[in-house]
Amino acid sequence: RIVVDSFEEIERVAVAAAKHDLRAPVMLRVKLGVEAHTHEFIATAHEDQKFGFSLGSGAAMEAVEAVLAQPDALDPRGLHSHIGSQIFESAGFKEAATRLIALQLQAAKAHGVELPELDLGGGFGIAYLPSDAPLDPAEMATQLANIVREACQNADVPVPRVSIEPGRSIVGPGGVTLYRVGTVKLVQASDD
C-alpha cells in the first residue's frame, strides 16, 4: 500500500502508476483531530499537524474524490491514521476508528465506493520509565479489533480489513540503548 497525505502525492503516484501502466493501491492518511493522551510534541492527529488530510476541513473527502477521479492509475484501498506516539490506552484509537469509519460511510454514500481497509497506525507506548505501564501488544490488538467491530456495528457497515503498525511496542523492549557522555555544556543563567 502507498499511504498518501497530500494532494501533490496523489498526483505524483497517479503519474508514476500511469507511466508504468499500473493501478497503485493507495490509502489516505487522515488528520482526525483526536486527542491521543500523549506529549504534545508526539501527538500527530491534531488539525495543526502537517501530516494527512484534515477531516474537519473537508480535505479528507476531497482527497477521496481526487483518488476516485483517477480510476486507471489509483486503486483506493482505504484510510490511514496515526494519532501519536507513546500511547498507553485505547481511548484515542476508539475515537480515531469511529471517525475513520464515518468517513468510509460518507464516501460510500456519496460515491458508491467501498474503502475496504483501515490502518489505525501505531504509537503504542513502551516502558521508558518505571512508571510507564504499556499494554501488551496482543492485548492492544484485541482492544483495537473490538473497537473497530463496535464502531462498524454502530455505523451498520461491514468490518474492514484492519492493520496496525506496532513498531516500537515489539522492537523496543527487545533492545537496550547505551550512551556515553561525550561533552557536558554548562549554561550560565541570564540576568534578564
mmCIF file of C-alpha atoms in Angstrom:
data_model
loop_
_atom_site.group_PDB
_atom_site.id
_atom_site.type_symbol
_atom_site.label_atom_id
_atom_site.label_comp_id
_atom_site.label_asym_id
_atom_site.label_seq_id
_atom_site.Cartn_x
_atom_site.Cartn_y
_atom_site.Cartn_z
ATOM 1 C CA ARG A 1 0.000 0.000 0.000
ATOM 2 C CA ILE A 2 1.088 3.542 -0.634
ATOM 3 C CA VAL A 3 -0.051 5.929 2.086
ATOM 4 C CA VAL A 4 -0.518 9.418 0.671
ATOM 5 C CA ASP A 5 -1.041 12.509 2.761
ATOM 6 C CA SER A 6 -1.124 15.410 0.294
ATOM 7 C CA PHE A 7 -2.779 16.254 -2.992
ATOM 8 C CA GLU A 8 0.684 16.534 -4.565
ATOM 9 C CA GLU A 9 1.416 12.934 -3.538
ATOM 10 C CA ILE A 10 -1.861 11.736 -5.049
ATOM 11 C CA GLU A 11 -0.880 13.337 -8.346
ATOM 12 C CA ARG A 12 2.710 12.070 -8.165
ATOM 13 C CA VAL A 13 1.616 8.479 -7.512
ATOM 14 C CA ALA A 14 -1.016 8.661 -10.273
ATOM 15 C CA VAL A 15 1.541 9.908 -12.813
ATOM 16 C CA ALA A 16 4.061 7.212 -11.842
ATOM 17 C CA ALA A 17 1.416 4.465 -11.939
ATOM 18 C CA ALA A 18 0.135 5.593 -15.354
ATOM 19 C CA LYS A 19 3.702 5.758 -16.689
ATOM 20 C CA HIS A 20 4.188 2.100 -15.769
ATOM 21 C CA ASP A 21 0.662 1.059 -16.743
ATOM 22 C CA LEU A 22 -0.147 0.148 -13.134
ATOM 23 C CA ARG A 23 -3.017 0.771 -10.768
ATOM 24 C CA ALA A 24 -1.394 1.793 -7.484
ATOM 25 C CA PRO A 25 -3.123 0.728 -4.242
ATOM 26 C CA VAL A 26 -3.394 3.870 -2.117
ATOM 27 C CA MET A 27 -4.545 4.671 1.378
ATOM 28 C CA LEU A 28 -5.287 8.211 2.501
ATOM 29 C CA ARG A 29 -3.754 9.452 5.734
ATOM 30 C CA VAL A 30 -6.363 11.429 7.611
ATOM 31 C CA LYS A 31 -5.861 14.010 10.376
ATOM 32 C CA LEU A 32 -8.722 13.280 12.716
ATOM 33 C CA GLY A 33 -8.379 15.911 15.420
ATOM 34 C CA VAL A 34 -8.125 13.155 18.044
ATOM 35 C CA GLU A 35 -6.523 13.713 21.452
ATOM 36 C CA ALA A 36 -4.042 10.874 21.920
ATOM 37 C CA HIS A 37 -3.251 11.491 25.623
ATOM 38 C CA THR A 38 0.451 11.790 24.952
ATOM 39 C CA HIS A 39 3.028 14.586 24.930
ATOM 40 C CA GLU A 40 2.036 17.439 22.611
ATOM 41 C CA PHE A 41 5.261 17.072 20.574
ATOM 42 C CA ILE A 42 4.429 13.473 19.608
ATOM 43 C CA ALA A 43 0.683 13.845 19.031
ATOM 44 C CA THR A 44 0.112 13.627 15.270
ATOM 45 C CA ALA A 45 -3.648 13.792 14.656
ATOM 46 C CA HIS A 46 -4.314 17.411 15.572
ATOM 47 C CA GLU A 47 -5.575 19.805 12.925
ATOM 48 C CA ASP A 48 -2.357 21.865 13.059
ATOM 49 C CA GLN A 49 -0.150 18.897 12.105
ATOM 50 C CA LYS A 50 1.343 18.761 8.615
ATOM 51 C CA PHE A 51 0.703 15.044 8.037
ATOM 52 C CA GLY A 52 -2.536 13.970 6.412
ATOM 53 C CA PHE A 53 -5.789 15.305 5.044
ATOM 54 C CA SER A 54 -7.924 17.186 7.530
ATOM 55 C CA LEU A 55 -11.235 15.559 8.346
ATOM 56 C CA GLY A 56 -12.589 18.753 9.897
ATOM 57 C CA SER A 57 -11.875 20.983 6.891
ATOM 58 C CA GLY A 58 -13.299 18.532 4.367
ATOM 59 C CA ALA A 59 -9.895 17.903 2.760
ATOM 60 C CA ALA A 60 -10.140 14.174 3.546
ATOM 61 C CA MET A 61 -13.289 13.809 1.447
ATOM 62 C CA GLU A 62 -11.713 15.934 -1.305
ATOM 63 C CA ALA A 63 -8.763 13.517 -1.262
ATOM 64 C CA VAL A 64 -11.120 10.556 -1.664
ATOM 65 C CA GLU A 65 -12.620 12.324 -4.672
ATOM 66 C CA ALA A 66 -9.156 13.093 -6.107
ATOM 67 C CA VAL A 67 -8.223 9.408 -5.937
ATOM 68 C CA LEU A 68 -11.550 8.329 -7.422
ATOM 69 C CA ALA A 69 -11.008 10.773 -10.307
ATOM 70 C CA GLN A 70 -8.056 8.648 -11.490
ATOM 71 C CA PRO A 71 -9.501 5.110 -11.659
ATOM 72 C CA ASP A 72 -6.985 3.842 -14.224
ATOM 73 C CA ALA A 73 -3.987 4.798 -12.082
ATOM 74 C CA LEU A 74 -5.186 4.662 -8.481
ATOM 75 C CA ASP A 75 -6.907 1.909 -6.513
ATOM 76 C CA PRO A 76 -8.466 3.409 -3.359
ATOM 77 C CA ARG A 77 -7.827 0.767 -0.692
ATOM 78 C CA GLY A 78 -8.751 2.625 2.472
ATOM 79 C CA LEU A 79 -7.939 5.116 5.173
ATOM 80 C CA HIS A 80 -4.938 5.521 7.451
ATOM 81 C CA SER A 81 -4.395 7.491 10.628
ATOM 82 C CA HIS A 82 -1.658 7.963 13.171
ATOM 83 C CA ILE A 83 -2.685 9.738 16.335
ATOM 84 C CA GLY A 84 0.657 9.917 18.133
ATOM 85 C CA SER A 85 3.396 8.040 19.937
ATOM 86 C CA GLN A 86 3.847 6.608 23.409
ATOM 87 C CA ILE A 87 0.132 5.903 23.792
ATOM 88 C CA PHE A 88 -0.811 3.718 26.765
ATOM 89 C CA GLU A 89 -4.581 3.495 26.398
ATOM 90 C CA SER A 90 -7.023 2.701 23.618
ATOM 91 C CA ALA A 91 -9.467 5.626 24.029
ATOM 92 C CA GLY A 92 -7.824 7.717 21.291
ATOM 93 C CA PHE A 93 -7.893 4.755 18.922
ATOM 94 C CA LYS A 94 -11.602 4.300 19.607
ATOM 95 C CA GLU A 95 -12.297 7.869 18.561
ATOM 96 C CA ALA A 96 -9.990 7.521 15.538
ATOM 97 C CA ALA A 97 -11.728 4.325 14.363
ATOM 98 C CA THR A 98 -15.155 5.887 14.801
ATOM 99 C CA ARG A 99 -14.182 8.935 12.731
ATOM 100 C CA LEU A 100 -12.474 6.892 10.003
ATOM 101 C CA ILE A 101 -15.467 4.579 9.683
ATOM 102 C CA ALA A 102 -17.765 7.603 9.438
ATOM 103 C CA LEU A 103 -15.593 8.890 6.580
ATOM 104 C CA GLN A 104 -15.737 5.464 4.888
ATOM 105 C CA LEU A 105 -19.518 5.557 5.164
ATOM 106 C CA GLN A 106 -19.642 9.118 3.804
ATOM 107 C CA ALA A 107 -17.529 8.073 0.792
ATOM 108 C CA ALA A 108 -19.754 5.044 0.191
ATOM 109 C CA LYS A 109 -22.925 7.135 0.276
ATOM 110 C CA ALA A 110 -21.557 9.984 -1.837
ATOM 111 C CA HIS A 111 -19.647 7.958 -4.431
ATOM 112 C CA GLY A 112 -20.713 4.323 -4.094
ATOM 113 C CA VAL A 113 -17.135 3.337 -3.305
ATOM 114 C CA GLU A 114 -16.077 0.806 -0.718
ATOM 115 C CA LEU A 115 -12.831 1.540 1.093
ATOM 116 C CA PRO A 116 -12.172 -1.969 2.416
ATOM 117 C CA GLU A 117 -9.121 -1.274 4.588
ATOM 118 C CA LEU A 118 -8.446 0.693 7.736
ATOM 119 C CA ASP A 119 -4.982 1.326 9.197
ATOM 120 C CA LEU A 120 -5.042 2.709 12.731
ATOM 121 C CA GLY A 121 -1.319 3.415 12.690
ATOM 122 C CA GLY A 122 0.871 2.752 15.654
ATOM 123 C CA GLY A 123 2.236 4.704 18.533
ATOM 124 C CA PHE A 124 1.749 2.047 21.180
ATOM 125 C CA GLY A 125 3.826 3.029 24.187
ATOM 126 C CA ILE A 126 6.697 1.140 25.738
ATOM 127 C CA ALA A 127 8.219 1.401 29.202
ATOM 128 C CA TYR A 128 10.935 4.037 29.144
ATOM 129 C CA LEU A 129 10.411 4.789 32.823
ATOM 130 C CA PRO A 130 9.481 2.516 35.728
ATOM 131 C CA SER A 131 6.179 4.399 35.989
ATOM 132 C CA ASP A 132 5.211 3.591 32.364
ATOM 133 C CA ALA A 133 2.607 0.824 32.099
ATOM 134 C CA PRO A 134 2.158 -0.179 28.460
ATOM 135 C CA LEU A 135 -0.414 -2.686 27.301
ATOM 136 C CA ASP A 136 0.837 -5.980 25.942
ATOM 137 C CA PRO A 137 0.772 -5.783 22.093
ATOM 138 C CA ALA A 138 -1.624 -8.743 21.929
ATOM 139 C CA GLU A 139 -3.981 -7.046 24.400
ATOM 140 C CA MET A 140 -3.800 -3.779 22.433
ATOM 141 C CA ALA A 141 -4.593 -5.686 19.211
ATOM 142 C CA THR A 142 -7.592 -7.331 20.874
ATOM 143 C CA GLN A 143 -8.854 -3.977 22.137
ATOM 144 C CA LEU A 144 -8.436 -2.389 18.693
ATOM 145 C CA ALA A 145 -10.272 -5.266 16.990
ATOM 146 C CA ASN A 146 -13.154 -4.869 19.426
ATOM 147 C CA ILE A 147 -13.173 -1.087 18.926
ATOM 148 C CA VAL A 148 -13.401 -1.425 15.133
ATOM 149 C CA ARG A 149 -16.046 -4.139 15.344
ATOM 150 C CA GLU A 150 -18.187 -1.994 17.670
ATOM 151 C CA ALA A 151 -17.754 1.148 15.544
ATOM 152 C CA CYS A 152 -18.782 -0.793 12.423
ATOM 153 C CA GLN A 153 -21.836 -2.224 14.178
ATOM 154 C CA ASN A 154 -22.849 1.278 15.310
ATOM 155 C CA ALA A 155 -22.453 2.603 11.742
ATOM 156 C CA ASP A 156 -24.066 -0.507 10.223
ATOM 157 C CA VAL A 157 -21.137 -1.114 7.859
ATOM 158 C CA PRO A 158 -19.043 -4.228 7.188
ATOM 159 C CA VAL A 159 -15.854 -4.618 9.202
ATOM 160 C CA PRO A 160 -12.892 -3.585 7.028
ATOM 161 C CA ARG A 161 -9.507 -5.287 6.877
ATOM 162 C CA VAL A 162 -7.691 -3.677 9.808
ATOM 163 C CA SER A 163 -3.973 -3.142 10.052
ATOM 164 C CA ILE A 164 -1.791 -1.541 12.686
ATOM 165 C CA GLU A 165 1.853 -0.570 12.937
ATOM 166 C CA PRO A 166 3.103 -1.904 16.284
ATOM 167 C CA GLY A 167 6.698 -0.789 15.672
ATOM 168 C CA ARG A 168 8.459 0.084 18.878
ATOM 169 C CA SER A 169 5.986 -1.856 21.045
ATOM 170 C CA ILE A 170 7.515 -5.024 19.615
ATOM 171 C CA VAL A 171 11.074 -3.940 18.854
ATOM 172 C CA GLY A 172 11.706 -1.543 21.757
ATOM 173 C CA PRO A 173 11.538 -3.996 24.653
ATOM 174 C CA GLY A 174 13.909 -6.337 22.787
ATOM 175 C CA GLY A 175 16.845 -3.946 22.899
ATOM 176 C CA VAL A 176 18.923 -1.705 25.084
ATOM 177 C CA THR A 177 20.437 1.646 24.179
ATOM 178 C CA LEU A 178 23.733 2.610 25.770
ATOM 179 C CA TYR A 179 25.052 6.159 25.755
ATOM 180 C CA ARG A 180 28.351 7.724 26.717
ATOM 181 C CA VAL A 181 28.516 11.386 27.661
ATOM 182 C CA GLY A 182 30.952 12.999 25.248
ATOM 183 C CA THR A 183 30.515 16.639 26.175
ATOM 184 C CA VAL A 184 28.976 18.496 29.066
ATOM 185 C CA LYS A 185 27.849 22.032 28.304
ATOM 186 C CA LEU A 186 27.369 24.399 31.203
ATOM 187 C CA VAL A 187 24.788 27.108 30.733
ATOM 188 C CA GLN A 188 25.138 30.383 32.560
ATOM 189 C CA ALA A 189 21.922 31.906 33.875
ATOM 190 C CA SER A 190 20.959 35.162 32.252
ATOM 191 C CA ASP A 191 20.475 38.321 34.341
ATOM 192 C CA ASP A 192 17.285 39.112 32.389
#
